[in-house]
Short mmCIF file of C-alpha atoms and ligand atoms in Angstrom, two decimals:
data_model
loop_
_atom_site.label_atom_id
_atom_site.label_comp_id
_atom_site.label_asym_id
_atom_site.label_seq_id
_atom_site.Cartn_x
_atom_site.Cartn_y
_atom_site.Cartn_z
CA MET U 872 28.76 -20.21 1.81
CA SER U 873 25.82 -18.18 3.09
CA THR U 874 26.30 -14.28 2.39
CA MET U 875 24.29 -13.77 5.59
CA PRO U 876 25.65 -10.61 7.26
CA LYS U 877 26.90 -10.39 10.46
CA GLU U 878 26.73 -6.74 10.69
CA ALA U 879 23.40 -4.98 11.98
CA ILE U 880 21.78 -1.99 10.04
CA ALA U 881 21.60 0.82 12.08
CA GLY U 882 18.09 1.87 13.63
CA ILE U 883 16.82 -1.68 11.97
CA ASP U 884 16.44 -3.79 15.15
CA VAL U 885 14.43 -6.46 13.42
CA GLU U 886 13.41 -8.35 16.96
CA ALA U 887 12.41 -5.35 19.10
CA LEU U 888 10.59 -3.86 16.02
CA ARG U 889 8.25 -7.28 15.37
CA GLU U 890 6.91 -6.35 18.59
CA ASP U 891 5.12 -3.17 17.04
CA PHE U 892 3.30 -6.01 14.53
CA PRO U 893 0.97 -8.12 16.84
CA VAL U 894 -0.36 -9.69 13.78
CA LEU U 895 3.26 -11.46 13.15
CA LYS U 896 3.34 -13.09 16.56
CA GLN U 897 0.47 -15.63 15.31
CA THR U 898 0.40 -19.25 14.25
CA VAL U 899 -0.89 -20.29 11.15
CA HIS U 900 -1.83 -23.98 10.95
CA GLY U 901 0.45 -24.78 13.89
CA GLN U 902 3.04 -23.11 12.52
CA PRO U 903 4.54 -19.43 13.63
CA LEU U 904 3.50 -17.23 11.00
CA VAL U 905 5.97 -16.00 7.85
CA TYR U 906 4.48 -13.31 6.50
CA LEU U 907 6.11 -12.95 2.91
CA ASP U 908 3.40 -11.09 1.13
CA SER U 909 3.81 -7.34 1.85
CA ALA U 910 4.05 -6.73 -1.67
CA ALA U 911 -0.04 -7.22 -1.80
CA THR U 912 -0.35 -5.62 1.47
CA ALA U 913 1.80 -4.24 4.42
CA GLN U 914 1.38 -5.36 7.91
CA LYS U 915 0.53 -2.57 10.09
CA PRO U 916 2.24 -1.55 13.47
CA THR U 917 0.35 -0.91 16.53
CA ALA U 918 0.94 2.91 16.07
CA VAL U 919 -1.18 2.59 12.96
CA VAL U 920 -4.37 1.05 14.72
CA ASP U 921 -4.11 3.45 17.79
CA ALA U 922 -4.28 6.71 15.55
CA ILE U 923 -7.04 5.04 13.84
CA ARG U 924 -8.78 3.71 17.05
CA ARG U 925 -7.90 7.29 18.47
CA PHE U 926 -9.70 9.08 15.79
CA HIS U 927 -12.83 7.03 16.43
CA GLU U 928 -13.00 7.23 20.22
CA VAL U 929 -11.74 10.68 20.80
CA ASP U 930 -12.06 12.75 17.49
CA CYS U 931 -14.77 11.28 15.23
CA ALA U 932 -16.24 14.16 12.99
CA ASN U 933 -16.23 15.38 9.36
CA ILE U 934 -13.80 17.28 8.08
CA HIS U 935 -13.17 20.72 6.80
CA ARG U 936 -17.21 21.60 7.35
CA GLY U 937 -17.68 22.56 11.26
CA VAL U 938 -16.51 24.82 13.09
CA HIS U 939 -16.86 22.29 16.38
CA GLU U 940 -14.14 21.41 18.29
CA LEU U 941 -13.92 17.81 17.32
CA SER U 942 -14.30 18.64 13.74
CA GLN U 943 -11.18 21.18 14.24
CA ARG U 944 -9.60 18.10 15.69
CA SER U 945 -10.16 15.94 12.86
CA THR U 946 -9.51 18.43 9.78
CA ALA U 947 -5.88 19.23 11.83
CA ALA U 948 -4.96 15.25 12.34
CA TYR U 949 -6.05 14.49 8.63
CA GLU U 950 -4.37 17.67 6.82
CA GLU U 951 -1.01 16.94 8.94
CA THR U 952 -1.20 13.76 6.81
CA ARG U 953 -0.95 15.77 3.85
CA ALA U 954 1.92 17.69 5.24
CA LYS U 955 3.61 14.41 6.05
CA ALA U 956 3.13 13.17 2.53
CA ARG U 957 4.59 15.96 1.12
CA GLN U 958 7.75 15.53 3.35
CA PHE U 959 7.52 11.72 2.24
CA LEU U 960 7.71 12.25 -0.99
CA HIS U 961 9.87 16.08 -1.05
CA ALA U 962 6.95 18.09 -3.00
CA LYS U 963 7.03 21.81 -3.00
CA SER U 964 3.65 22.46 -1.39
CA ASN U 965 0.67 20.45 0.12
CA GLU U 966 -1.37 21.58 -2.40
CA GLU U 967 0.28 19.21 -4.74
CA LEU U 968 -1.01 16.11 -2.94
CA ILE U 969 -4.33 14.60 -3.79
CA PHE U 970 -5.95 12.04 -1.16
CA VAL U 971 -7.27 9.36 -3.56
CA ARG U 972 -8.05 5.28 -2.39
CA GLY U 973 -4.56 4.37 -3.79
CA THR U 974 -2.45 4.28 -6.67
CA THR U 975 -5.47 2.71 -8.47
CA GLU U 976 -7.39 6.03 -8.40
CA GLY U 977 -4.63 7.92 -8.56
CA ILE U 978 -3.74 6.74 -12.14
CA ASN U 979 -7.37 6.85 -13.02
CA LEU U 980 -7.69 10.22 -11.70
CA VAL U 981 -5.06 11.37 -14.08
CA SER U 982 -5.86 9.30 -17.65
CA SER U 983 -9.59 10.67 -16.70
CA SER U 984 -8.94 14.25 -15.96
CA TRP U 985 -5.62 15.08 -17.36
CA GLY U 986 -6.18 12.43 -20.53
CA ARG U 987 -9.68 13.68 -21.51
CA LYS U 988 -8.59 17.56 -21.84
CA ASN U 989 -5.54 16.72 -23.16
CA VAL U 990 -5.27 13.80 -25.30
CA LYS U 991 -6.41 13.73 -29.06
CA ALA U 992 -6.78 11.53 -32.01
CA GLY U 993 -3.33 10.05 -33.23
CA ASP U 994 -1.80 11.17 -29.80
CA GLU U 995 0.32 8.11 -27.84
CA ILE U 996 0.92 7.04 -24.71
CA VAL U 997 3.62 5.18 -23.51
CA ILE U 998 3.60 2.40 -21.08
CA SER U 999 6.13 -0.31 -20.03
CA ALA U 1000 5.91 -4.10 -20.51
CA MET U 1001 6.07 -4.53 -16.68
CA GLU U 1002 2.91 -2.62 -15.75
CA HIS U 1003 0.69 -3.75 -12.97
CA HIS U 1004 -2.89 -3.78 -14.57
CA SER U 1005 -3.63 -0.72 -12.78
CA ASN U 1006 -1.08 1.38 -15.10
CA ILE U 1007 -2.52 -0.50 -18.33
CA VAL U 1008 -6.14 -0.44 -18.65
CA PRO U 1009 -6.81 3.38 -17.55
CA TRP U 1010 -4.53 4.64 -20.37
CA GLN U 1011 -6.30 1.32 -22.46
CA MET U 1012 -9.51 2.99 -21.90
CA LEU U 1013 -8.16 6.30 -22.41
CA CYS U 1014 -6.61 5.77 -25.61
CA GLU U 1015 -9.98 3.64 -27.06
CA GLU U 1016 -12.23 6.55 -26.17
CA LYS U 1017 -9.87 9.41 -27.86
CA GLU U 1018 -8.76 7.09 -30.62
CA ALA U 1019 -4.93 7.29 -29.47
CA LYS U 1020 -2.05 4.83 -29.38
CA LEU U 1021 -0.73 2.63 -26.62
CA ARG U 1022 2.26 2.07 -26.83
CA VAL U 1023 5.09 -0.54 -24.79
CA ILE U 1024 8.38 -0.46 -23.63
CA PRO U 1025 9.51 -3.85 -24.44
CA MET U 1026 12.36 -5.63 -21.41
CA ASN U 1027 15.08 -8.17 -21.62
CA GLU U 1028 14.77 -11.51 -19.99
CA ARG U 1029 16.23 -10.04 -16.63
CA GLY U 1030 13.27 -7.81 -16.70
CA GLU U 1031 14.97 -4.44 -17.19
CA LEU U 1032 13.34 -2.13 -19.49
CA ILE U 1033 15.51 -1.74 -22.96
CA LEU U 1034 16.18 2.26 -23.33
CA GLU U 1035 17.63 1.98 -26.62
CA GLU U 1036 13.71 0.87 -27.78
CA TYR U 1037 12.09 3.68 -25.23
CA GLU U 1038 14.15 6.47 -26.92
CA LYS U 1039 12.69 4.87 -30.27
CA LEU U 1040 9.07 4.72 -28.98
CA LEU U 1041 8.93 8.45 -28.05
CA ASN U 1042 8.13 11.18 -30.80
CA ALA U 1043 6.13 14.58 -31.16
CA ARG U 1044 2.96 12.43 -30.82
CA THR U 1045 3.77 11.13 -27.28
CA ARG U 1046 1.48 12.84 -24.65
CA MET U 1047 2.49 10.82 -21.69
CA VAL U 1048 4.66 7.94 -20.11
CA ALA U 1049 3.69 6.16 -17.66
CA PHE U 1050 5.15 3.31 -15.78
CA ALA U 1051 6.17 1.76 -12.24
CA HIS U 1052 9.03 2.92 -10.00
CA VAL U 1053 9.79 -0.75 -8.88
CA SER U 1054 7.84 -3.50 -10.42
CA ASN U 1055 5.69 -5.35 -8.16
CA ALA U 1056 5.96 -8.86 -10.05
CA LEU U 1057 9.48 -8.44 -10.50
CA GLY U 1058 11.41 -6.28 -8.16
CA THR U 1059 12.67 -4.25 -10.99
CA ILE U 1060 13.74 -0.52 -9.56
CA ASN U 1061 13.66 1.41 -13.32
CA PRO U 1062 15.71 4.44 -13.80
CA VAL U 1063 13.22 6.56 -13.14
CA LYS U 1064 15.08 10.21 -13.26
CA GLN U 1065 16.92 8.98 -16.60
CA MET U 1066 13.48 8.05 -18.39
CA ILE U 1067 11.53 10.91 -16.96
CA ALA U 1068 14.09 13.37 -18.62
CA MET U 1069 13.67 11.56 -21.86
CA ALA U 1070 9.68 11.92 -21.57
CA HIS U 1071 10.38 15.46 -21.24
CA GLN U 1072 12.93 15.76 -24.06
CA ALA U 1073 10.16 14.42 -26.14
CA GLY U 1074 7.70 16.66 -24.46
CA ALA U 1075 5.90 14.25 -22.97
CA LEU U 1076 4.99 14.03 -19.20
CA ALA U 1077 5.59 11.57 -17.08
CA LEU U 1078 3.32 9.66 -14.41
CA ILE U 1079 5.20 7.30 -12.12
CA ASP U 1080 3.40 4.53 -10.64
CA GLY U 1081 5.20 4.57 -7.06
CA ALA U 1082 3.28 1.65 -5.10
CA GLN U 1083 6.36 -0.49 -4.51
CA SER U 1084 8.78 2.11 -4.12
CA THR U 1085 7.26 3.95 -1.59
CA PRO U 1086 7.70 1.18 1.32
CA HIS U 1087 11.63 0.29 -0.12
CA ILE U 1088 13.44 3.10 -1.42
CA GLN U 1089 13.64 7.13 -0.87
CA VAL U 1090 11.55 9.06 -3.37
CA ASP U 1091 12.20 12.72 -4.47
CA VAL U 1092 9.65 13.75 -6.82
CA GLN U 1093 11.46 17.05 -7.07
CA ALA U 1094 14.60 14.96 -8.06
CA LEU U 1095 12.99 13.05 -10.35
CA ASP U 1096 11.59 15.92 -11.87
CA ALA U 1097 8.12 13.78 -12.00
CA ASP U 1098 4.79 15.02 -13.31
CA PHE U 1099 2.38 12.47 -11.42
CA TYR U 1100 3.14 10.64 -8.76
CA THR U 1101 1.30 7.90 -6.96
CA MET U 1102 1.22 5.79 -3.92
CA SER U 1103 -1.16 3.31 -1.80
CA GLY U 1104 -1.35 3.68 1.74
CA HIS U 1105 -1.60 0.15 2.58
CA LYS U 1106 1.62 -0.72 1.23
CA VAL U 1107 3.60 1.49 3.30
CA PHE U 1108 2.25 -0.27 6.40
CA GLY U 1109 -0.79 2.31 6.35
CA PRO U 1110 -4.51 1.15 5.93
CA THR U 1111 -6.46 0.24 2.84
CA GLY U 1112 -8.65 2.56 0.96
CA ILE U 1113 -6.40 5.42 1.02
CA GLY U 1114 -3.02 6.77 -0.79
CA VAL U 1115 -1.56 10.02 -2.32
CA LEU U 1116 -1.48 11.28 -5.85
CA TYR U 1117 1.05 14.21 -6.66
CA GLY U 1118 0.97 16.45 -9.06
CA LYS U 1119 2.81 19.40 -10.33
CA LYS U 1120 0.66 22.32 -9.65
CA ALA U 1121 0.56 24.35 -12.82
CA LEU U 1122 -0.33 21.05 -14.40
CA LEU U 1123 -3.18 19.89 -11.58
CA GLU U 1124 -4.45 23.37 -11.51
CA ALA U 1125 -5.00 23.26 -15.29
CA MET U 1126 -6.72 19.81 -14.94
CA PRO U 1127 -10.84 19.82 -14.81
CA PRO U 1128 -12.19 17.94 -11.56
CA TYR U 1129 -12.53 14.36 -11.43
CA GLN U 1130 -15.78 13.91 -9.35
CA GLY U 1131 -17.96 16.25 -8.58
CA GLY U 1132 -19.79 16.83 -4.93
CA GLY U 1133 -19.23 18.22 -1.65
CA ASP U 1134 -15.81 19.97 -0.75
CA MET U 1135 -14.78 20.04 -4.43
CA ILE U 1136 -16.71 23.31 -4.88
CA GLN U 1137 -16.45 26.98 -3.99
CA THR U 1138 -20.32 27.97 -4.82
CA VAL U 1139 -23.29 26.33 -6.46
CA THR U 1140 -25.84 27.50 -8.42
CA PHE U 1141 -28.20 25.57 -10.82
CA ALA U 1142 -26.49 28.15 -13.40
CA LYS U 1143 -22.78 27.41 -12.55
CA THR U 1144 -21.16 26.07 -10.04
CA THR U 1145 -17.34 27.35 -9.33
CA TYR U 1146 -14.87 24.96 -8.29
CA ASN U 1147 -12.47 24.87 -4.75
CA ASP U 1148 -8.58 25.62 -4.80
CA LEU U 1149 -6.29 22.72 -4.90
CA PRO U 1150 -6.00 20.10 -3.47
CA TYR U 1151 -9.61 20.27 -2.83
CA LYS U 1152 -11.04 20.29 -6.43
CA PHE U 1153 -9.99 16.58 -6.35
CA GLU U 1154 -11.70 15.50 -3.29
CA ALA U 1155 -15.15 15.37 -3.64
CA GLY U 1156 -17.34 14.11 -0.74
CA THR U 1157 -16.50 12.56 2.51
CA PRO U 1158 -13.09 11.29 2.55
CA ASN U 1159 -11.28 8.29 4.65
CA ILE U 1160 -10.76 10.43 7.29
CA ALA U 1161 -9.98 7.26 9.46
CA GLY U 1162 -7.69 6.21 6.48
CA GLY U 1163 -5.77 9.35 6.50
CA ILE U 1164 -5.29 9.73 9.43
CA GLY U 1165 -3.75 6.09 9.76
CA MET U 1166 -1.21 6.82 6.84
CA GLY U 1167 -0.15 9.77 8.74
CA ALA U 1168 1.06 7.39 11.76
CA ALA U 1169 2.23 4.80 8.96
CA LEU U 1170 4.53 7.62 7.49
CA ASP U 1171 5.91 8.35 11.12
CA TYR U 1172 6.59 5.14 11.73
CA VAL U 1173 8.52 5.00 8.37
CA ASN U 1174 10.07 7.81 9.14
CA ARG U 1175 11.62 6.83 12.49
CA LEU U 1176 13.18 3.86 11.02
CA GLY U 1177 14.68 5.83 8.51
CA ILE U 1178 14.09 4.35 4.55
CA GLU U 1179 17.92 4.55 3.66
CA GLN U 1180 18.08 2.19 6.83
CA ILE U 1181 15.07 0.16 5.74
CA ALA U 1182 16.48 0.17 2.25
CA ALA U 1183 20.12 -1.21 3.44
CA TYR U 1184 18.30 -4.01 5.47
CA GLU U 1185 16.25 -5.30 2.88
CA HIS U 1186 18.83 -5.36 0.43
CA GLN U 1187 20.90 -7.53 2.55
CA LEU U 1188 17.40 -9.59 2.70
CA LEU U 1189 17.23 -9.57 -0.95
CA GLU U 1190 20.53 -10.94 -1.57
CA TYR U 1191 20.83 -13.80 0.89
CA GLY U 1192 16.99 -14.84 -0.05
CA THR U 1193 18.24 -14.81 -4.28
CA GLU U 1194 21.65 -16.83 -2.84
CA LYS U 1195 19.39 -19.34 -0.92
CA LEU U 1196 16.44 -19.50 -3.40
CA SER U 1197 19.08 -20.07 -6.34
CA ALA U 1198 20.67 -23.15 -4.58
CA VAL U 1199 17.22 -24.72 -4.41
CA GLY U 1200 17.18 -27.13 -7.53
CA GLY U 1201 14.53 -26.98 -10.47
CA LEU U 1202 13.60 -23.18 -9.15
CA ARG U 1203 14.16 -19.84 -11.86
CA ILE U 1204 14.06 -16.65 -10.42
CA ILE U 1205 11.65 -14.53 -12.24
CA GLY U 1206 13.33 -11.27 -12.24
CA THR U 1207 16.75 -10.76 -11.80
CA ALA U 1208 17.56 -7.05 -12.91
CA LYS U 1209 20.71 -5.67 -11.44
CA GLU U 1210 18.55 -2.77 -9.67
CA LYS U 1211 16.06 -5.23 -7.67
CA ALA U 1212 13.71 -4.53 -4.64
CA SER U 1213 12.01 -6.40 -2.06
CA VAL U 1214 10.36 -9.14 -4.64
CA LEU U 1215 11.41 -12.52 -5.10
CA SER U 1216 9.45 -13.73 -7.74
CA PHE U 1217 9.92 -17.58 -8.75
CA VAL U 1218 8.83 -20.76 -10.77
CA MET U 1219 9.74 -24.13 -9.69
CA GLU U 1220 9.77 -26.90 -12.35
CA GLY U 1221 6.71 -29.39 -12.67
CA ILE U 1222 5.00 -27.33 -10.02
CA HIS U 1223 2.53 -25.23 -10.19
CA PRO U 1224 2.36 -22.04 -7.91
CA HIS U 1225 -0.76 -22.59 -6.28
CA ASP U 1226 0.27 -25.91 -5.04
CA ILE U 1227 3.55 -24.49 -3.83
CA GLY U 1228 1.60 -21.37 -2.22
CA THR U 1229 -0.87 -24.12 -0.67
CA VAL U 1230 1.58 -26.55 0.79
CA LEU U 1231 3.95 -23.20 2.06
CA ASP U 1232 0.83 -22.33 3.97
CA GLN U 1233 0.36 -25.16 5.16
CA GLN U 1234 3.77 -24.62 7.17
CA GLY U 1235 2.61 -20.95 8.06
CA ILE U 1236 4.69 -19.68 5.27
CA ALA U 1237 2.09 -17.04 3.48
CA VAL U 1238 3.53 -15.98 -0.26
CA ARG U 1239 1.54 -15.39 -3.23
CA THR U 1240 0.83 -16.95 -6.44
CA GLY U 1241 -0.79 -16.01 -9.17
CA HIS U 1242 -0.34 -13.08 -12.25
CA HIS U 1243 0.20 -10.35 -9.39
CA CYS U 1244 -1.77 -8.26 -11.54
CA ALA U 1245 0.45 -8.17 -14.22
CA GLN U 1246 -0.76 -10.25 -17.07
CA PRO U 1247 1.90 -9.17 -19.35
CA VAL U 1248 4.50 -10.29 -17.17
CA MET U 1249 3.70 -13.65 -17.55
CA ASP U 1250 3.35 -13.99 -21.06
CA PHE U 1251 6.83 -12.87 -21.51
CA PHE U 1252 8.24 -15.20 -19.34
CA HIS U 1253 5.67 -17.83 -21.08
CA VAL U 1254 4.57 -18.43 -17.26
CA PRO U 1255 0.93 -19.03 -16.36
CA ALA U 1256 1.87 -17.83 -12.88
CA THR U 1257 4.81 -17.35 -10.69
CA THR U 1258 5.27 -17.72 -6.48
CA ARG U 1259 6.24 -14.59 -5.38
CA ALA U 1260 7.68 -14.12 -1.59
CA SER U 1261 8.20 -10.08 -0.71
CA LEU U 1262 10.28 -8.70 1.97
CA ALA U 1263 9.61 -6.14 4.24
CA PHE U 1264 11.85 -4.51 7.23
CA TYR U 1265 10.13 -7.34 9.69
CA ASN U 1266 11.21 -10.09 7.57
CA THR U 1267 14.37 -11.82 9.26
CA PHE U 1268 16.91 -13.85 7.75
CA GLY U 1269 15.57 -16.70 9.66
CA GLU U 1270 12.15 -16.44 7.40
CA ILE U 1271 13.96 -16.69 4.60
CA ASP U 1272 15.79 -19.99 5.65
CA LYS U 1273 12.01 -20.86 6.66
CA LEU U 1274 10.81 -20.66 3.03
CA VAL U 1275 13.38 -22.50 1.63
CA ALA U 1276 12.68 -25.64 4.45
CA GLY U 1277 9.56 -25.32 2.93
CA LEU U 1278 9.92 -25.39 -0.76
CA GLU U 1279 12.02 -28.36 0.00
CA LYS U 1280 8.91 -29.97 1.23
CA VAL U 1281 6.97 -29.00 -1.30
CA LYS U 1282 9.53 -30.75 -3.97
CA GLU U 1283 9.42 -33.78 -1.41
CA ILE U 1284 5.56 -34.18 -1.82
CA PHE U 1285 5.65 -32.93 -5.70
CA ALA U 1286 8.48 -35.71 -6.59
C1 PLP I 2558 2.98 -1.94 -8.99
C2 PLP I 2558 1.64 -1.38 -8.74
N1 PLP I 2558 1.25 -0.40 -9.12
C3 PLP I 2558 -0.59 -0.41 -8.75
C4 PLP I 2558 -0.82 -0.89 -8.14
C5 PLP I 2558 -2.12 -0.92 -7.26
O1 PLP I 2558 -2.18 -0.27 -6.22
P1 PLP I 2558 -3.51 -0.23 -5.00
O2 PLP I 2558 -4.43 -1.68 -5.61
O3 PLP I 2558 -3.00 -0.09 -3.74
O4 PLP I 2558 -4.58 0.73 -6.10
C6 PLP I 2558 0.11 -2.26 -7.03
C7 PLP I 2558 -0.60 -3.04 -6.00
O5 PLP I 2558 -0.43 -3.92 -5.87
C8 PLP I 2558 1.22 -2.18 -7.64
O6 PLP I 2558 1.82 -3.28 -6.87
#
């Protein structure tokens, strides 16, 4: 029997809100588009496109430097996004929000700036077995440079981190623990608050990769006591090339600049340069102004729907999808953690994920196939790749039915 819910979630009228996403109205290969790749990048509502367009048509000027009207308007709009990001992440002050290109740059900023200053030979950095490459490679590079050791929290067959093993990894040499709030390859929601408390107990800092949590669940960096937290604008229905790094003020103040250039300085002479205050110390050069303004519109959109409502609706979608996919013969879901968000990763017996993705595409269904920038996760599950359907609030129960019908067709073709 289907568990398709009868009751609506307050604030989520999917058919109405799909009107805000013109991209979803198209046909692909003659079929209505079913977009199930939001974990890679989410679609953008008209409000975001309009904000970017308005910036270019009406307010376009460089920020922070001009006394003229357009520059003041641009600066105000850009800085307003910083305040929106503070509210969205529940940070204490605007100075704690650094604009970056996205999660990848946020992590690189911390590993370069904080890492170079604070990590020495023999120190240890802890990451987890389910990290995206962007939360592995920067730490590997740091460890190589500093002769520090990278240690990895293992996971179980459901794709849950093993906390007893994590506990054993922590010691007086641990400087940083870095892990995802939500795994992009498995959908696992990690027990972040507890894991941060454990890191702190050992005297280490904690950086949380929020690329996949911020579009789906509420984040409160103060309640979590996160030292650093990163997010990408394009995953939260905003444009690409913009994101946010949150850092506790005292930590950011003690860190050296990441890049040198305009805006990050107070005074420059050939003898010596003094650096700007937070957050500008970490924002060298002309930033992605249009992207920042677009991300502000995206956060407004998410706030209007309500992140709690989004989470509740997506949870129903995920449960429905899990039940339907589990009933497809020969299909195995990869990532069956008790706490999950919005990701259905799976393999099918005897059929390569790229073939699955190609046949689904012919039916207008967009899924991602591959290693999802998490090759160690694939190695752990002994699969070369998975097919991943990832959900957002604009997806419908009917679209999941289409995915299942599409997979039956895949089976017919490759039988
Ligand atoms: C869990 C996770 N971390 C980090 C990233 C990297 O984000 P970006 O490419 O926006 O920097 C992604 C992107 O897919 C992700 O899913």
